Every structure is written in structure tokens, then in C-alpha cells.
Coordinates of C-alpha atoms in Angstrom, one line a residue:
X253 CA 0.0 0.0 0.0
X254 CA 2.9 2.2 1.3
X255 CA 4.4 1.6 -2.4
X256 CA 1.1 2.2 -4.2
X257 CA 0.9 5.8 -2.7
X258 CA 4.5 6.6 -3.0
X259 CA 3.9 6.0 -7.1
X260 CA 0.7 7.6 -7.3
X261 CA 2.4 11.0 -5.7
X262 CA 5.4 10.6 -7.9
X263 CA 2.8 10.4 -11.6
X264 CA 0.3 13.4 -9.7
X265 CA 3.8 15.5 -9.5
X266 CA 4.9 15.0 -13.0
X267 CA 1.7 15.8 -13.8
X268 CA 1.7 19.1 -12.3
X269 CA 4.7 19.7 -13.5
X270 CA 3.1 19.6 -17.2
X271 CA -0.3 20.5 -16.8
X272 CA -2.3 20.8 -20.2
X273 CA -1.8 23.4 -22.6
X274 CA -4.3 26.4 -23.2
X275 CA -7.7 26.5 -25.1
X276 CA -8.2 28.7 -27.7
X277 CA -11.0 30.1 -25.3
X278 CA -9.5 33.0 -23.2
X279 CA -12.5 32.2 -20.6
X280 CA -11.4 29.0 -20.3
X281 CA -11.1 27.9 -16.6
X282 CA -8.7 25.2 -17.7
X283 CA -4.8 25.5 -17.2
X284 CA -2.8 27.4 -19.8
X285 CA 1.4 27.3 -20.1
X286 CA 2.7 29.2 -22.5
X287 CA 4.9 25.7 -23.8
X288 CA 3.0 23.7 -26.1
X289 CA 5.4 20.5 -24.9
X290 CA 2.7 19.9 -22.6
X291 CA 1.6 16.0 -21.7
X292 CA -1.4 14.5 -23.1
X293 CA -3.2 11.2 -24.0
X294 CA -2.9 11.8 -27.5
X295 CA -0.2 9.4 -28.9
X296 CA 1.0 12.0 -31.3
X297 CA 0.8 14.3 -28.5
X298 CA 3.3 12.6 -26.6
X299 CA 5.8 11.3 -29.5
X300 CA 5.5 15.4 -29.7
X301 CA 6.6 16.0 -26.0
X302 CA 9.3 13.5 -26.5
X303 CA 10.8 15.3 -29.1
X304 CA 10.6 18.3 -27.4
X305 CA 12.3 17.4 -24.4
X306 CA 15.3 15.7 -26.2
X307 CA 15.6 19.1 -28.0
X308 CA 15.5 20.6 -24.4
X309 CA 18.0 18.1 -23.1
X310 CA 20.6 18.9 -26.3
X311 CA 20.4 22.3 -25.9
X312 CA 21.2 22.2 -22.3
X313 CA 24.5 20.5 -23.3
X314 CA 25.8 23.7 -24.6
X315 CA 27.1 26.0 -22.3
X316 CA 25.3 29.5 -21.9
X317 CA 28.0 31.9 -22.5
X318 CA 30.8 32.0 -25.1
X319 CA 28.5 31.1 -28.0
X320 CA 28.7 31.9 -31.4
X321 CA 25.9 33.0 -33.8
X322 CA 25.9 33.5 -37.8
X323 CA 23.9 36.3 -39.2
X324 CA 22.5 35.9 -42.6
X325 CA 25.7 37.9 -44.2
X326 CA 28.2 35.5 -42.6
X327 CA 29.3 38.2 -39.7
X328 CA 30.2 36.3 -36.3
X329 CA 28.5 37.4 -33.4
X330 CA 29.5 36.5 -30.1
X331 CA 27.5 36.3 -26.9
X332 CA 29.7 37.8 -24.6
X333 CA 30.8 40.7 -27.0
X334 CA 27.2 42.2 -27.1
X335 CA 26.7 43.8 -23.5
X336 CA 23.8 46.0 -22.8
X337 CA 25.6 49.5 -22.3
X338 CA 22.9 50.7 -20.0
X339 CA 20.6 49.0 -17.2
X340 CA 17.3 49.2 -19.8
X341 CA 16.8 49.6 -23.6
X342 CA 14.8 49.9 -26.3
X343 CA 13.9 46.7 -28.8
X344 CA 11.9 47.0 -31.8
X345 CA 10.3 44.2 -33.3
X346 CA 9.4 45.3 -37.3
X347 CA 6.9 42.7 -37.9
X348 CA 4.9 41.4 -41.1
X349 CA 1.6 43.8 -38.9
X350 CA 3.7 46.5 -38.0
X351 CA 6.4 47.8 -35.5
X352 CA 6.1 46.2 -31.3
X353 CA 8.2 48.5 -29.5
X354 CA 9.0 47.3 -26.0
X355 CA 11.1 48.6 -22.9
X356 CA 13.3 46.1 -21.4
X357 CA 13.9 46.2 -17.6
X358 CA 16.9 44.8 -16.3
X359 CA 16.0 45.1 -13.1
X360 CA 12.5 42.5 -13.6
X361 CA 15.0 39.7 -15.1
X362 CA 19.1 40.5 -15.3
X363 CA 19.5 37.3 -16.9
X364 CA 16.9 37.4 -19.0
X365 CA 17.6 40.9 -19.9
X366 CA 21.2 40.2 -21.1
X367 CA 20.1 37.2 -22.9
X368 CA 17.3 38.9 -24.8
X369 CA 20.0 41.8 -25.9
X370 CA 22.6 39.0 -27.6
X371 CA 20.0 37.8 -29.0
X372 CA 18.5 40.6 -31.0
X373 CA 22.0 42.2 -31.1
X374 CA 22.6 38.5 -33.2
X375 CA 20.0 39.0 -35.7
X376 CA 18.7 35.7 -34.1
X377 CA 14.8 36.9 -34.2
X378 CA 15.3 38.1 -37.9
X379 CA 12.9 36.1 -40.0
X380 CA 10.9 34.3 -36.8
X381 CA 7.6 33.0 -36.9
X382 CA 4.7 33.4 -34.5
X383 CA 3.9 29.7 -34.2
X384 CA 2.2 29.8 -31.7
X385 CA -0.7 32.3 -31.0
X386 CA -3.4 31.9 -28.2
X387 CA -6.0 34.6 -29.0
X388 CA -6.5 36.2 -25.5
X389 CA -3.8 34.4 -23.9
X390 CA -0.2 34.9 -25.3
X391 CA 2.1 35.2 -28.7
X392 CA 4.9 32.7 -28.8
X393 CA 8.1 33.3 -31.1
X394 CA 11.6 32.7 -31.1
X395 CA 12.3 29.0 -33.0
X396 CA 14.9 30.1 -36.2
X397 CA 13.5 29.2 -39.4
X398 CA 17.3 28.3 -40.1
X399 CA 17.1 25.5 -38.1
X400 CA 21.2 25.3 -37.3
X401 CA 21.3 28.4 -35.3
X402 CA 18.8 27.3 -32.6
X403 CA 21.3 24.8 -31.1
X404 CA 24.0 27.9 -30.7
X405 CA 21.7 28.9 -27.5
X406 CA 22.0 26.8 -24.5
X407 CA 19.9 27.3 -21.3
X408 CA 20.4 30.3 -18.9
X409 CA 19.2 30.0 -14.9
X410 CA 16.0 31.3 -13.8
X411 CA 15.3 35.0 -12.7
X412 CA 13.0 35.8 -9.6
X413 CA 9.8 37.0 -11.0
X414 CA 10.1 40.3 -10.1
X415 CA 7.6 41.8 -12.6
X416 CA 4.0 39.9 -12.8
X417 CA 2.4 38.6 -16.2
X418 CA 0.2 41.2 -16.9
X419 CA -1.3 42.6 -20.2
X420 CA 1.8 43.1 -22.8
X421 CA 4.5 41.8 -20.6
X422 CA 7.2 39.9 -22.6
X423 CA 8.4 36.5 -21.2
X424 CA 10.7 33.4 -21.6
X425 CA 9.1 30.3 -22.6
X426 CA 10.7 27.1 -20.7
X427 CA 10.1 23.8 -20.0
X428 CA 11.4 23.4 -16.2
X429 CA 13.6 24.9 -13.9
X430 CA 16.6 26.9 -15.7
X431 CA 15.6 25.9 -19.0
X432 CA 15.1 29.1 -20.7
X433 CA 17.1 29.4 -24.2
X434 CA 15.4 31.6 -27.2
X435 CA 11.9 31.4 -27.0
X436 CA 9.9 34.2 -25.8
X437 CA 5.7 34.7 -25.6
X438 CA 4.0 38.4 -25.4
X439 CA 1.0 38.7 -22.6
X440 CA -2.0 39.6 -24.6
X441 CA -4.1 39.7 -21.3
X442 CA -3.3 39.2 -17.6
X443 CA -2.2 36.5 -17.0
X444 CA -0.6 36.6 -13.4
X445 CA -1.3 33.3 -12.5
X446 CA 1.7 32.1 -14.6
X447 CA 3.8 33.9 -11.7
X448 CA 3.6 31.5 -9.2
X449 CA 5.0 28.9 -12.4
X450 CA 8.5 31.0 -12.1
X451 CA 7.4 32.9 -15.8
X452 CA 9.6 36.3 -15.0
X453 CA 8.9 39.2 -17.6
X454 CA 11.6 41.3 -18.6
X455 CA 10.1 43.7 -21.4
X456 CA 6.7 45.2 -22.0
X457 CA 5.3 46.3 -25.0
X458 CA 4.6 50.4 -25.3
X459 CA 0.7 51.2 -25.2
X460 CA 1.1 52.6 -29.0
X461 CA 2.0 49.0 -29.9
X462 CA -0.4 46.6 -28.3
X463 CA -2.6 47.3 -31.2
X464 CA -0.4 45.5 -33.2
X465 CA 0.4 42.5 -31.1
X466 CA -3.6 42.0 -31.1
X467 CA -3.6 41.7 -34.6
X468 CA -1.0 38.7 -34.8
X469 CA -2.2 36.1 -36.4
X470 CA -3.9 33.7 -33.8
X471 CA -6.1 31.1 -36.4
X472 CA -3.9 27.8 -36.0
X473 CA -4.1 28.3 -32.4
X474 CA -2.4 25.3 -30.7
X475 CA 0.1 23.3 -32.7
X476 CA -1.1 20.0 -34.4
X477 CA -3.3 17.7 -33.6
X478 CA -4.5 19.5 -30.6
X479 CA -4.6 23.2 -33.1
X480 CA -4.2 23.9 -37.0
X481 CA -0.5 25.2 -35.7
X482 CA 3.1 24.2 -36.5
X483 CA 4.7 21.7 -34.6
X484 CA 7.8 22.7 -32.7
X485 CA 10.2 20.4 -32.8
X486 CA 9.4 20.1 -36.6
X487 CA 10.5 24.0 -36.9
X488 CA 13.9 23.0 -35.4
X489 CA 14.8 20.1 -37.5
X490 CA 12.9 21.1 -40.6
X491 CA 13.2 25.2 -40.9
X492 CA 11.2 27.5 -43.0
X493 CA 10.4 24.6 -45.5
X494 CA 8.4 22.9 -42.9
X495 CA 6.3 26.6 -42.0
X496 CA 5.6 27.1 -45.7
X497 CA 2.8 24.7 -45.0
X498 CA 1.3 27.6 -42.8
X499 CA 1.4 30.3 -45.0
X500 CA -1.3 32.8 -42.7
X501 CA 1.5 32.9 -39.6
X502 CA 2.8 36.4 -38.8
X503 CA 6.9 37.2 -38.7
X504 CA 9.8 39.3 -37.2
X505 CA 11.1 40.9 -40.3
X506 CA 14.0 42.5 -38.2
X507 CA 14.2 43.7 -34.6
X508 CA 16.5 45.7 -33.7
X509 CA 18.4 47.8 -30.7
X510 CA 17.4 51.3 -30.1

């Protein structure tokens, strides 16, 4: 009996751990996470979460710091010669709607601050989908079409939450404890019960600009089969061939450093 009750408290904590992923509904009273490599009974559903924690478990191989990243002209960038000259900056997105301009706050997220500035100092968001868009619930980017450079990231430690997830907040996307890489979702509505999860925001978007984040795309919803949306770990090992078959998703054309 003693063993029974041991198991059953070691499958209802993975299960929290993964709790299912959001309904298109924004009134929905179920559980939302802003990953998509959430558990479920679906078999391709879970061949899915397999994939995406292997991808998860490479990437954490590779140290955080001293990475290298290829623009699209061949220039080396490295991760430790982009520093943020001052505590905040300005980041614009230009995407395929318009221009997201959002402050970023060192002081919400240090570490996901700095990260966030190699990263669009990179060019790394430059041609990124949003493939994953929860109308009333959050825009999720930050998978390379050019499917090499996503394994140039490894993971970076958590931040305290500092800042809560309220209406056009900017966030990392993770999968666990210290897990954060590339991926980032924008707060279309508040959403502060992803605070107590350990989601920390580090940017939000300017008033002038949430006009355009509400007009992102948000048709396919949830990636396949639960949604019409692209599958992650298909992004990373396939690229922009693979998103050609979802030809009504929204972009980064460029962001950019103020």
C-alpha cells in the first residue's frame, strides 16, 4: 500500500509539472502554459513532447555563455561581446503587422535581460515565426526558421519573478527549472497566475503598440493535432520549409536595438 501511494504521488507531481496546454478560449477555466510541450493522451501528442524534451536536453549541453551566432551575411557574433551598455533599452520588433516597440527592464529579469539583448544584437529573431498564437492568452516566437542556429543557445538560470504577467508583458518560454534558451511569448491579457510557475517578464510592449500585437495572427491556435498550428520540434529540425505549410502565420522581419 505504502508503495502504491508513493507511485501515485510521484505520476500526480509530473503531472503538475506539465499541466495541459491552453484552449483557444481566453475564458477558459482550464490550465494554460505558455509551452506547447505539454503531456497529453494523444499518442502524437506525446511522441511530440518526447521530441521536445530531447531538443530541451541537447540544448542544455551547450554552455550558456561563449557562443557563437551567424547572421545571414556570414558576420560572427559572439554572446559575450554584445553587452547592454545601460541598465534598460529599447527593442523594436518590425513585424509582417507592423512595428512592437518594448522597454526592457533589467532590473525584472538581469539574466533574462542580457540574454534577450545578444540575442537581437545576433539578428537571431530576424525572419521568426509566430507559431504559436493563443487569442486572449499569449504570442509565442523565437524557433529560427534556419534550423542550425537554434542549437547555438543553451539554457540560462532562472530569474525571480520580479515583474507579474500582466497585459503586454514579454516573457521566456521554458520547459522546467533553468531551462530558458530563445523562445519568448508576449501577454496579450493578464495573466498573473503564470507567476507562481516561475514565468519572470523582462520587457513590456509600449501602449502605441499593443494594437499591433492584437492583430498577430492567432487562427492555428495550438500546434497540431491539438490546433491547426506548426509543430515545434518540426520548426527545429525542418526550418522554413516545414512553415511554408502555414502560409497565414505572422513574422519578425527585423528587430533591432534602439
Amino acid at each position: 500500500a505504502i508503495l502504491v501511494l508513493m507511485l501515485f504521488a510521484v505520476v500526480t507531481s509530473a503531472t503538475v509539472a506539465h499541466p495541459p496546454p491552453p484552449t483557444m478560449s481566453p475564458k477558459s477555466h482550464s490550465p494554460k502554459d505558455p509551452l506547447s510541450n505539454t503531456a497529453s493522451h494523444d499518442g502524437a501528442r506525446v511522441e511530440e513532447v518526447h521530441a521536445e524534451q530531447k531538443a530541451l536536453h541537447d540544448m542544455s549541453q551547450h554552455p550558456p555563455d561563449n557562443v557563437a551566432q551567424k547572421s545571414s551575411d556570414g558576420e560572427q557574433h559572439s554572446e559575450q561581446a554584445a553587452q547592454p551598455t545601460n541598465d534598460n533599452f529599447v527593442v523594436v520588433f518590425n513585424t509582417t503587422k507592423g512595428e512592437i516597440i518594448m522597454d526592457v527592464h533589467r532590473e525584472w529579469a538581469p539574466l533574462g535581460a542580457e540574454r534577450f539583448y545578444k540575442l537581437v544584437h545576433s539578428g537571431f529573431y530576424d525572419g521568426c515565426s509566430f507559431f504559436r498564437v493563443i487569442k486572449g492568452f499569449m504570442a509565442q516566437m523565437g524557433i529560427s526558421g534556419e534550423h542550425k542556429r537554434n542549437n547555438l543557445w543553451g539554457v540560462i538560470k532562472d530569474d525571480p519573478v520580479v515583474q507579474g504577467n500582466v497585459r503586454g508583458t514579454v516573457t521566456y518560454a521554458k520547459a522546467g527549472a533553468n531551462s530558458r534558451t530563445t523562445q519568448i511569448f508576449m501577454n496579450f491579457g493578464n495573466n498573473k497566475r503564470l507567476d507562481k510557475q516561475g514565468f519572470a517578464a523582462f520587457a513590456k510592449i509600449r501602449d502605441g503598440s499593443l494594437q499591433v500585437l492584437d492583430s498577430i495572427y492567432s487562427g492555428y491556435g495550438e500546434s497540431l493535432p491539438r490546433g491547426h498550428g506548426p509543430i515545434q520540434h518540426k520548426i527545429r529540425s525542418e526550418g522554413d520549409k516545414y512553415l511554408k505549410d502555414f502560409p497565414l502565420l505572422d513574422y519578425i522581419l527585423q528587430a533591432r536595438i534602439l
